[in-house]
PDB file of C-alpha atoms in Angstrom:
ATOM      1  CA  MET A   2     -60.480 -61.895-238.338  1.00 55.00           C
ATOM      2  CA  GLY A   3     -64.241 -61.685-238.447  1.00 61.00           C
ATOM      3  CA  PRO A   4     -66.783 -61.705-241.239  1.00 66.00           C
ATOM      4  CA  HIS A   5     -66.492 -59.317-244.180  1.00 70.00           C
ATOM      5  CA  LEU A   6     -68.573 -56.168-244.259  1.00 72.00           C
ATOM      6  CA  PRO A   7     -71.708 -57.522-245.933  1.00 72.00           C
ATOM      7  CA  SER A   8     -72.269 -55.162-248.862  1.00 77.00           C
ATOM      8  CA  HIS A   9     -74.469 -57.816-250.446  1.00 79.00           C
ATOM      9  CA  TYR A  10     -76.979 -57.296-247.587  1.00 83.00           C
ATOM     10  CA  LEU A  11     -77.746 -53.748-248.724  1.00 85.00           C
ATOM     11  CA  GLY A  12     -81.337 -53.742-249.917  1.00 87.00           C
ATOM     12  CA  TYR A  13     -82.430 -56.532-247.565  1.00 89.00           C
ATOM     13  CA  SER A  14     -85.453 -56.203-245.291  1.00 93.00           C
ATOM     14  CA  ASP A  15     -84.810 -55.540-241.598  1.00 93.00           C
ATOM     15  CA  SER A  16     -86.558 -58.831-240.860  1.00 94.00           C
ATOM     16  CA  ASP A  17     -84.159 -60.896-243.002  1.00 93.00           C
ATOM     17  CA  SER A  18     -82.574 -63.630-240.862  1.00 93.00           C
ATOM     18  CA  ARG A  19     -79.198 -63.111-242.583  1.00 91.00           C
ATOM     19  CA  LEU A  20     -78.823 -59.746-240.864  1.00 91.00           C
ATOM     20  CA  THR A  21     -79.404 -61.390-237.487  1.00 89.00           C
ATOM     21  CA  GLN A  22     -76.881 -64.090-238.386  1.00 89.00           C
ATOM     22  CA  TYR A  23     -74.315 -61.404-239.287  1.00 87.00           C
ATOM     23  CA  ILE A  24     -74.742 -59.745-235.873  1.00 88.00           C
ATOM     24  CA  HIS A  25     -74.250 -63.147-234.175  1.00 85.00           C
ATOM     25  CA  GLU A  26     -71.066 -63.752-236.185  1.00 85.00           C
ATOM     26  CA  LEU A  27     -69.731 -60.348-235.139  1.00 84.00           C
ATOM     27  CA  ARG A  28     -70.579 -61.104-231.515  1.00 83.00           C
ATOM     28  CA  ASP A  29     -68.552 -64.316-231.711  1.00 79.00           C
ATOM     29  CA  VAL A  30     -65.397 -62.630-233.113  1.00 75.00           C
ATOM     30  CA  SER A  31     -65.768 -59.671-230.738  1.00 75.00           C
ATOM     31  CA  ASP A  32     -65.700 -61.871-227.625  1.00 73.00           C
ATOM     32  CA  VAL A  33     -68.981 -60.415-226.407  1.00 75.00           C
ATOM     33  CA  SER A  34     -70.674 -62.765-223.997  1.00 74.00           C
ATOM     34  CA  GLY A  35     -74.436 -62.976-223.709  1.00 74.00           C
ATOM     35  CA  ASP A  36     -76.916 -60.919-225.638  1.00 80.00           C
ATOM     36  CA  VAL A  37     -75.800 -58.082-227.846  1.00 83.00           C
ATOM     37  CA  LYS A  38     -77.460 -54.828-226.877  1.00 86.00           C
ATOM     38  CA  LYS A  39     -79.142 -52.880-229.646  1.00 90.00           C
ATOM     39  CA  ASN A  40     -80.471 -49.366-229.431  1.00 91.00           C
ATOM     40  CA  SER A  41     -82.502 -47.872-232.220  1.00 92.00           C
ATOM     41  CA  LYS A  42     -83.000 -44.259-233.190  1.00 90.00           C
ATOM     42  CA  SER A  43     -85.612 -43.125-235.663  1.00 91.00           C
ATOM     43  CA  PHE A  44     -85.615 -39.975-237.762  1.00 87.00           C
ATOM     44  CA  GLY A  45     -88.895 -39.085-239.381  1.00 87.00           C
ATOM     45  CA  LYS A  46     -91.237 -41.859-240.362  1.00 89.00           C
ATOM     46  CA  THR A  47     -88.921 -43.807-242.642  1.00 89.00           C
ATOM     47  CA  THR A  48     -85.353 -43.748-241.278  1.00 89.00           C
ATOM     48  CA  ARG A  49     -84.069 -45.940-238.441  1.00 92.00           C
ATOM     49  CA  TYR A  50     -80.575 -46.635-237.142  1.00 91.00           C
ATOM     50  CA  ASP A  51     -79.940 -49.871-235.243  1.00 93.00           C
ATOM     51  CA  ASN A  52     -76.795 -49.336-233.175  1.00 92.00           C
ATOM     52  CA  TYR A  53     -74.750 -52.180-231.697  1.00 91.00           C
ATOM     53  CA  PRO A  54     -72.246 -50.337-229.458  1.00 89.00           C
ATOM     54  CA  GLN A  55     -70.570 -53.577-228.301  1.00 89.00           C
ATOM     55  CA  LEU A  56     -69.803 -54.498-231.917  1.00 88.00           C
ATOM     56  CA  GLY A  57     -68.916 -51.119-233.421  1.00 87.00           C
ATOM     57  CA  VAL A  58     -71.605 -51.449-236.082  1.00 89.00           C
ATOM     58  CA  GLN A  59     -74.682 -49.471-237.090  1.00 90.00           C
ATOM     59  CA  LEU A  60     -77.277 -50.638-239.583  1.00 91.00           C
ATOM     60  CA  ALA A  61     -79.303 -47.858-241.205  1.00 89.00           C
ATOM     61  CA  PHE A  62     -82.709 -48.630-242.656  1.00 91.00           C
ATOM     62  CA  GLU A  63     -84.861 -46.597-244.999  1.00 88.00           C
ATOM     63  CA  ASN A  64     -88.462 -47.865-245.118  1.00 92.00           C
ATOM     64  CA  ASN A  65     -87.258 -51.027-243.297  1.00 93.00           C
ATOM     65  CA  ILE A  66     -84.710 -51.767-246.050  1.00 91.00           C
ATOM     66  CA  LEU A  67     -80.974 -51.830-245.207  1.00 89.00           C
ATOM     67  CA  ASP A  68     -79.544 -48.757-246.906  1.00 87.00           C
ATOM     68  CA  CYS A  69     -76.252 -48.161-245.087  1.00 86.00           C
ATOM     69  CA  ILE A  70     -73.802 -50.068-242.917  1.00 87.00           C
ATOM     70  CA  HIS A  71     -71.552 -48.009-240.672  1.00 86.00           C
ATOM     71  CA  VAL A  72     -68.643 -49.374-238.664  1.00 86.00           C
ATOM     72  CA  PHE A  73     -66.760 -47.471-235.983  1.00 85.00           C
ATOM     73  CA  ASN A  74     -63.619 -47.528-233.891  1.00 83.00           C
ATOM     74  CA  ALA A  75     -64.049 -47.690-230.122  1.00 83.00           C
ATOM     75  CA  GLY A  76     -64.933 -44.436-228.418  1.00 81.00           C
ATOM     76  CA  ILE A  77     -66.478 -42.829-231.494  1.00 80.00           C
ATOM     77  CA  ASP A  78     -70.096 -41.686-231.221  1.00 80.00           C
ATOM     78  CA  GLY A  79     -70.803 -43.933-228.235  1.00 82.00           C
ATOM     79  CA  PHE A  80     -69.465 -47.180-229.702  1.00 83.00           C
ATOM     80  CA  ALA A  81     -67.774 -49.157-226.931  1.00 82.00           C
ATOM     81  CA  ARG A  82     -65.735 -51.468-229.160  1.00 84.00           C
ATOM     82  CA  SER A  83     -64.130 -51.241-232.547  1.00 82.00           C
ATOM     83  CA  TYR A  84     -65.695 -53.132-235.411  1.00 82.00           C
ATOM     84  CA  GLY A  85     -64.212 -56.642-235.368  1.00 80.00           C
ATOM     85  CA  GLY A  86     -65.064 -57.734-238.894  1.00 75.00           C
ATOM     86  CA  MET A  87     -63.090 -57.271-242.076  1.00 75.00           C
ATOM     87  CA  ILE A  88     -63.800 -54.333-244.365  1.00 80.00           C
ATOM     88  CA  GLY A  89     -62.082 -55.511-247.544  1.00 78.00           C
ATOM     89  CA  ASN A  90     -60.366 -53.685-250.421  1.00 76.00           C
ATOM     90  CA  GLY A  91     -57.181 -53.688-248.329  1.00 79.00           C
ATOM     91  CA  ILE A  92     -58.842 -51.372-245.790  1.00 82.00           C
ATOM     92  CA  SER A  93     -59.197 -51.960-242.058  1.00 82.00           C
ATOM     93  CA  MET A  94     -60.222 -49.914-239.046  1.00 81.00           C
ATOM     94  CA  THR A  95     -56.529 -49.115-238.516  1.00 82.00           C
ATOM     95  CA  SER A  96     -56.117 -47.668-242.014  1.00 83.00           C
ATOM     96  CA  THR A  97     -55.056 -44.070-242.400  1.00 82.00           C
ATOM     97  CA  ASN A  98     -56.164 -41.568-245.011  1.00 82.00           C
ATOM     98  CA  ALA A  99     -53.067 -42.387-247.101  1.00 84.00           C
ATOM     99  CA  ASP A 100     -53.774 -46.140-246.840  1.00 86.00           C
ATOM    100  CA  VAL A 101     -57.317 -45.731-248.172  1.00 86.00           C
ATOM    101  CA  VAL A 102     -56.234 -43.484-251.053  1.00 88.00           C
ATOM    102  CA  LYS A 103     -53.461 -45.949-251.925  1.00 89.00           C
ATOM    103  CA  GLU A 104     -55.995 -48.805-252.137  1.00 89.00           C
ATOM    104  CA  LEU A 105     -58.951 -47.013-253.752  1.00 88.00           C
ATOM    105  CA  GLY A 106     -57.329 -44.116-255.592  1.00 91.00           C
ATOM    106  CA  GLU A 107     -57.976 -40.400-255.304  1.00 93.00           C
ATOM    107  CA  PRO A 108     -61.548 -39.886-254.018  1.00 90.00           C
ATOM    108  CA  PRO A 109     -63.961 -37.957-256.231  1.00 90.00           C
ATOM    109  CA  LEU A 110     -65.497 -36.319-253.140  1.00 87.00           C
ATOM    110  CA  LYS A 111     -63.715 -35.143-249.998  1.00 85.00           C
ATOM    111  CA  GLY A 112     -64.023 -32.513-247.332  1.00 82.00           C
ATOM    112  CA  GLY A 113     -63.835 -31.572-243.705  1.00 77.00           C
ATOM    113  CA  GLY A 114     -60.807 -30.817-241.601  1.00 69.00           C
ATOM    114  CA  PRO A 115     -59.882 -29.219-238.300  1.00 62.00           C
ATOM    115  CA  HIS A 116     -59.952 -25.699-239.769  1.00 64.00           C
ATOM    116  CA  ILE A 117     -63.736 -25.977-240.138  1.00 58.00           C
ATOM    117  CA  ARG A 118     -64.209 -28.239-237.094  1.00 61.00           C
ATOM    118  CA  GLU A 119     -65.437 -31.134-239.165  1.00 68.00           C
ATOM    119  CA  ARG A 120     -63.964 -34.587-239.480  1.00 74.00           C
ATOM    120  CA  ILE A 121     -62.021 -35.266-242.655  1.00 79.00           C
ATOM    121  CA  TRP A 122     -64.031 -37.481-244.985  1.00 82.00           C
ATOM    122  CA  ILE A 123     -63.512 -39.028-248.386  1.00 84.00           C
ATOM    123  CA  SER A 124     -66.205 -40.609-250.549  1.00 85.00           C
ATOM    124  CA  TYR A 125     -66.301 -42.989-253.466  1.00 83.00           C
ATOM    125  CA  PRO A 126     -69.944 -42.820-254.655  1.00 81.00           C
ATOM    126  CA  LYS A 127     -69.481 -45.387-257.439  1.00 80.00           C
ATOM    127  CA  LEU A 128     -68.255 -47.866-254.815  1.00 80.00           C
ATOM    128  CA  GLY A 129     -70.800 -46.797-252.205  1.00 80.00           C
ATOM    129  CA  ILE A 130     -68.045 -45.978-249.694  1.00 82.00           C
ATOM    130  CA  GLN A 131     -67.410 -43.085-247.332  1.00 83.00           C
ATOM    131  CA  VAL A 132     -64.578 -43.015-244.800  1.00 85.00           C
ATOM    132  CA  ASN A 133     -64.268 -40.516-241.942  1.00 83.00           C
ATOM    133  CA  PHE A 134     -60.956 -39.823-240.223  1.00 81.00           C
ATOM    134  CA  ASP A 135     -60.019 -38.360-236.867  1.00 74.00           C
ATOM    135  CA  SER A 136     -58.316 -35.179-238.001  1.00 65.00           C
ATOM    136  CA  GLN A 137     -57.795 -34.029-234.416  1.00 57.00           C
ATOM    137  CA  VAL A 138     -55.493 -36.880-233.363  1.00 50.00           C
ATOM    138  CA  ASN A 139     -53.085 -37.225-236.267  1.00 49.00           C
ATOM    139  CA  LYS A 140     -53.306 -34.265-238.573  1.00 54.00           C
ATOM    140  CA  ALA A 141     -50.584 -35.500-240.946  1.00 54.00           C
ATOM    141  CA  ASP A 142     -52.235 -38.832-241.724  1.00 55.00           C
ATOM    142  CA  PRO A 143     -55.425 -39.295-239.718  1.00 58.00           C
ATOM    143  CA  LEU A 144     -56.697 -42.680-238.570  1.00 63.00           C
ATOM    144  CA  CYS A 145     -59.946 -44.128-239.888  1.00 66.00           C
ATOM    145  CA  ILE A 146     -62.679 -43.811-237.260  1.00 70.00           C
ATOM    146  CA  HIS A 147     -65.763 -44.560-239.306  1.00 73.00           C
ATOM    147  CA  PHE A 148     -66.389 -46.464-242.497  1.00 74.00           C
ATOM    148  CA  GLY A 149     -69.736 -46.223-244.236  1.00 72.00           C
ATOM    149  CA  LEU A 150     -70.956 -48.595-246.893  1.00 68.00           C
ATOM    150  CA  VAL A 151     -73.918 -47.101-248.701  1.00 67.00           C
ATOM    151  CA  SER A 152     -76.322 -48.456-251.240  1.00 60.00           C
ATOM    152  CA  LYS A 153     -75.204 -47.076-254.595  1.00 54.00           C
ATOM    153  CA  GLU A 154     -78.794 -45.952-255.147  1.00 50.00           C
ATOM    154  CA  SER A 155     -78.684 -43.759-252.038  1.00 51.00           C
ATOM    155  CA  ASP A 156     -78.939 -40.028-252.354  1.00 48.00           C
ATOM    156  CA  TRP A 157     -75.358 -39.018-251.591  1.00 45.00           C
ATOM    157  CA  SER A 158     -76.432 -35.511-250.697  1.00 42.00           C
ATOM    158  CA  MET A 159     -78.342 -37.087-247.801  1.00 42.00           C
ATOM    159  CA  LEU A 160     -75.753 -39.698-246.790  1.00 45.00           C
ATOM    160  CA  CYS A 161     -77.280 -41.561-243.891  1.00 41.00           C
ATOM    161  CA  ASN A 162     -74.689 -40.879-241.244  1.00 40.00           C
ATOM    162  CA  VAL A 163     -75.688 -39.548-237.837  1.00 38.00           C
ATOM    163  CA  SER A 164     -72.088 -38.597-237.136  1.00 38.00           C
ATOM    164  CA  ASP A 165     -71.814 -36.457-240.260  1.00 43.00           C
ATOM    165  CA  ILE A 166     -75.155 -34.805-239.551  1.00 40.00           C
ATOM    166  CA  TYR A 167     -73.944 -33.950-236.032  1.00 36.00           C
ATOM    167  CA  TRP A 168     -70.608 -32.505-237.172  1.00 37.00           C
ATOM    168  CA  LYS A 169     -72.079 -30.574-240.088  1.00 40.00           C
ATOM    169  CA  THR A 170     -74.812 -29.137-237.839  1.00 38.00           C
ATOM    170  CA  LYS A 171     -72.185 -28.143-235.290  1.00 38.00           C
ATOM    171  CA  ALA A 172     -70.150 -26.397-238.005  1.00 42.00           C
ATOM    172  CA  LEU A 173     -73.245 -24.529-239.255  1.00 43.00           C
ATOM    173  CA  VAL A 174     -74.133 -23.400-235.724  1.00 43.00           C
ATOM    174  CA  SER A 175     -70.554 -22.173-235.182  1.00 46.00           C
ATOM    175  CA  SER A 176     -70.653 -20.331-238.507  1.00 50.00           C
ATOM    176  CA  GLU A 177     -73.969 -18.690-237.609  1.00 54.00           C
ATOM    177  CA  ARG A 178     -72.618 -17.606-234.204  1.00 56.00           C
ATOM    178  CA  ARG A 179     -69.558 -16.019-235.889  1.00 58.00           C
ATOM    179  CA  ARG A 180     -71.828 -14.194-238.369  1.00 61.00           C
ATOM    180  CA  LYS A 181     -74.002 -12.798-235.559  1.00 66.00           C
ATOM    181  CA  LYS A 182     -70.909 -11.721-233.612  1.00 63.00           C
ATOM    182  CA  ARG A 183     -69.580  -9.849-236.687  1.00 65.00           C
ATOM    183  CA  GLU A 184     -72.948  -8.108-237.055  1.00 71.00           C
ATOM    184  CA  ARG A 185     -72.877  -7.019-233.390  1.00 70.00           C
ATOM    185  CA  ILE A 186     -69.345  -5.653-233.813  1.00 71.00           C
ATOM    186  CA  LYS A 187     -70.351  -3.674-236.930  1.00 69.00           C
ATOM    187  CA  LYS A 188     -73.176  -1.961-235.008  1.00 64.00           C
TER     188      LYS A 188
END
């Protein structure tokens, strides 16, 4: 098993050598040879996501400070490999919705689902944790596909998660299209 998800790195500068060391440790347990490829995406002037598709990890920075750590299973949002490190709290990337609730208790925030074309998600703001599940594959007890560790100071209404932004935008667009179709029918 690889290194633990480094919650203690939240709040560190993007130039901190410990973040680089963490990526190297993940590379070693993921059997990735050579350099690890990183692609970065920026949103506005202050938000940047450093994606490591070969490692299944995304580091999200706000004003060059690590604000969120996201880990993914292979094939989700362009990540080629599943996260190879340990998550902790009895949770792994093979955990199901029931497994997470068993370990962490009933989540104070939850939503999504196939009926609204959004991934199922559960959040524990006091712990700084959000977990997304693939509700399309196993509707009875969906598999964890994304685990987000967020700085407890983060604005939870603006959870830094590109995947969530994509799915919520898609749901809003679908809703708007249905509304316009109903208006056309009424006329």
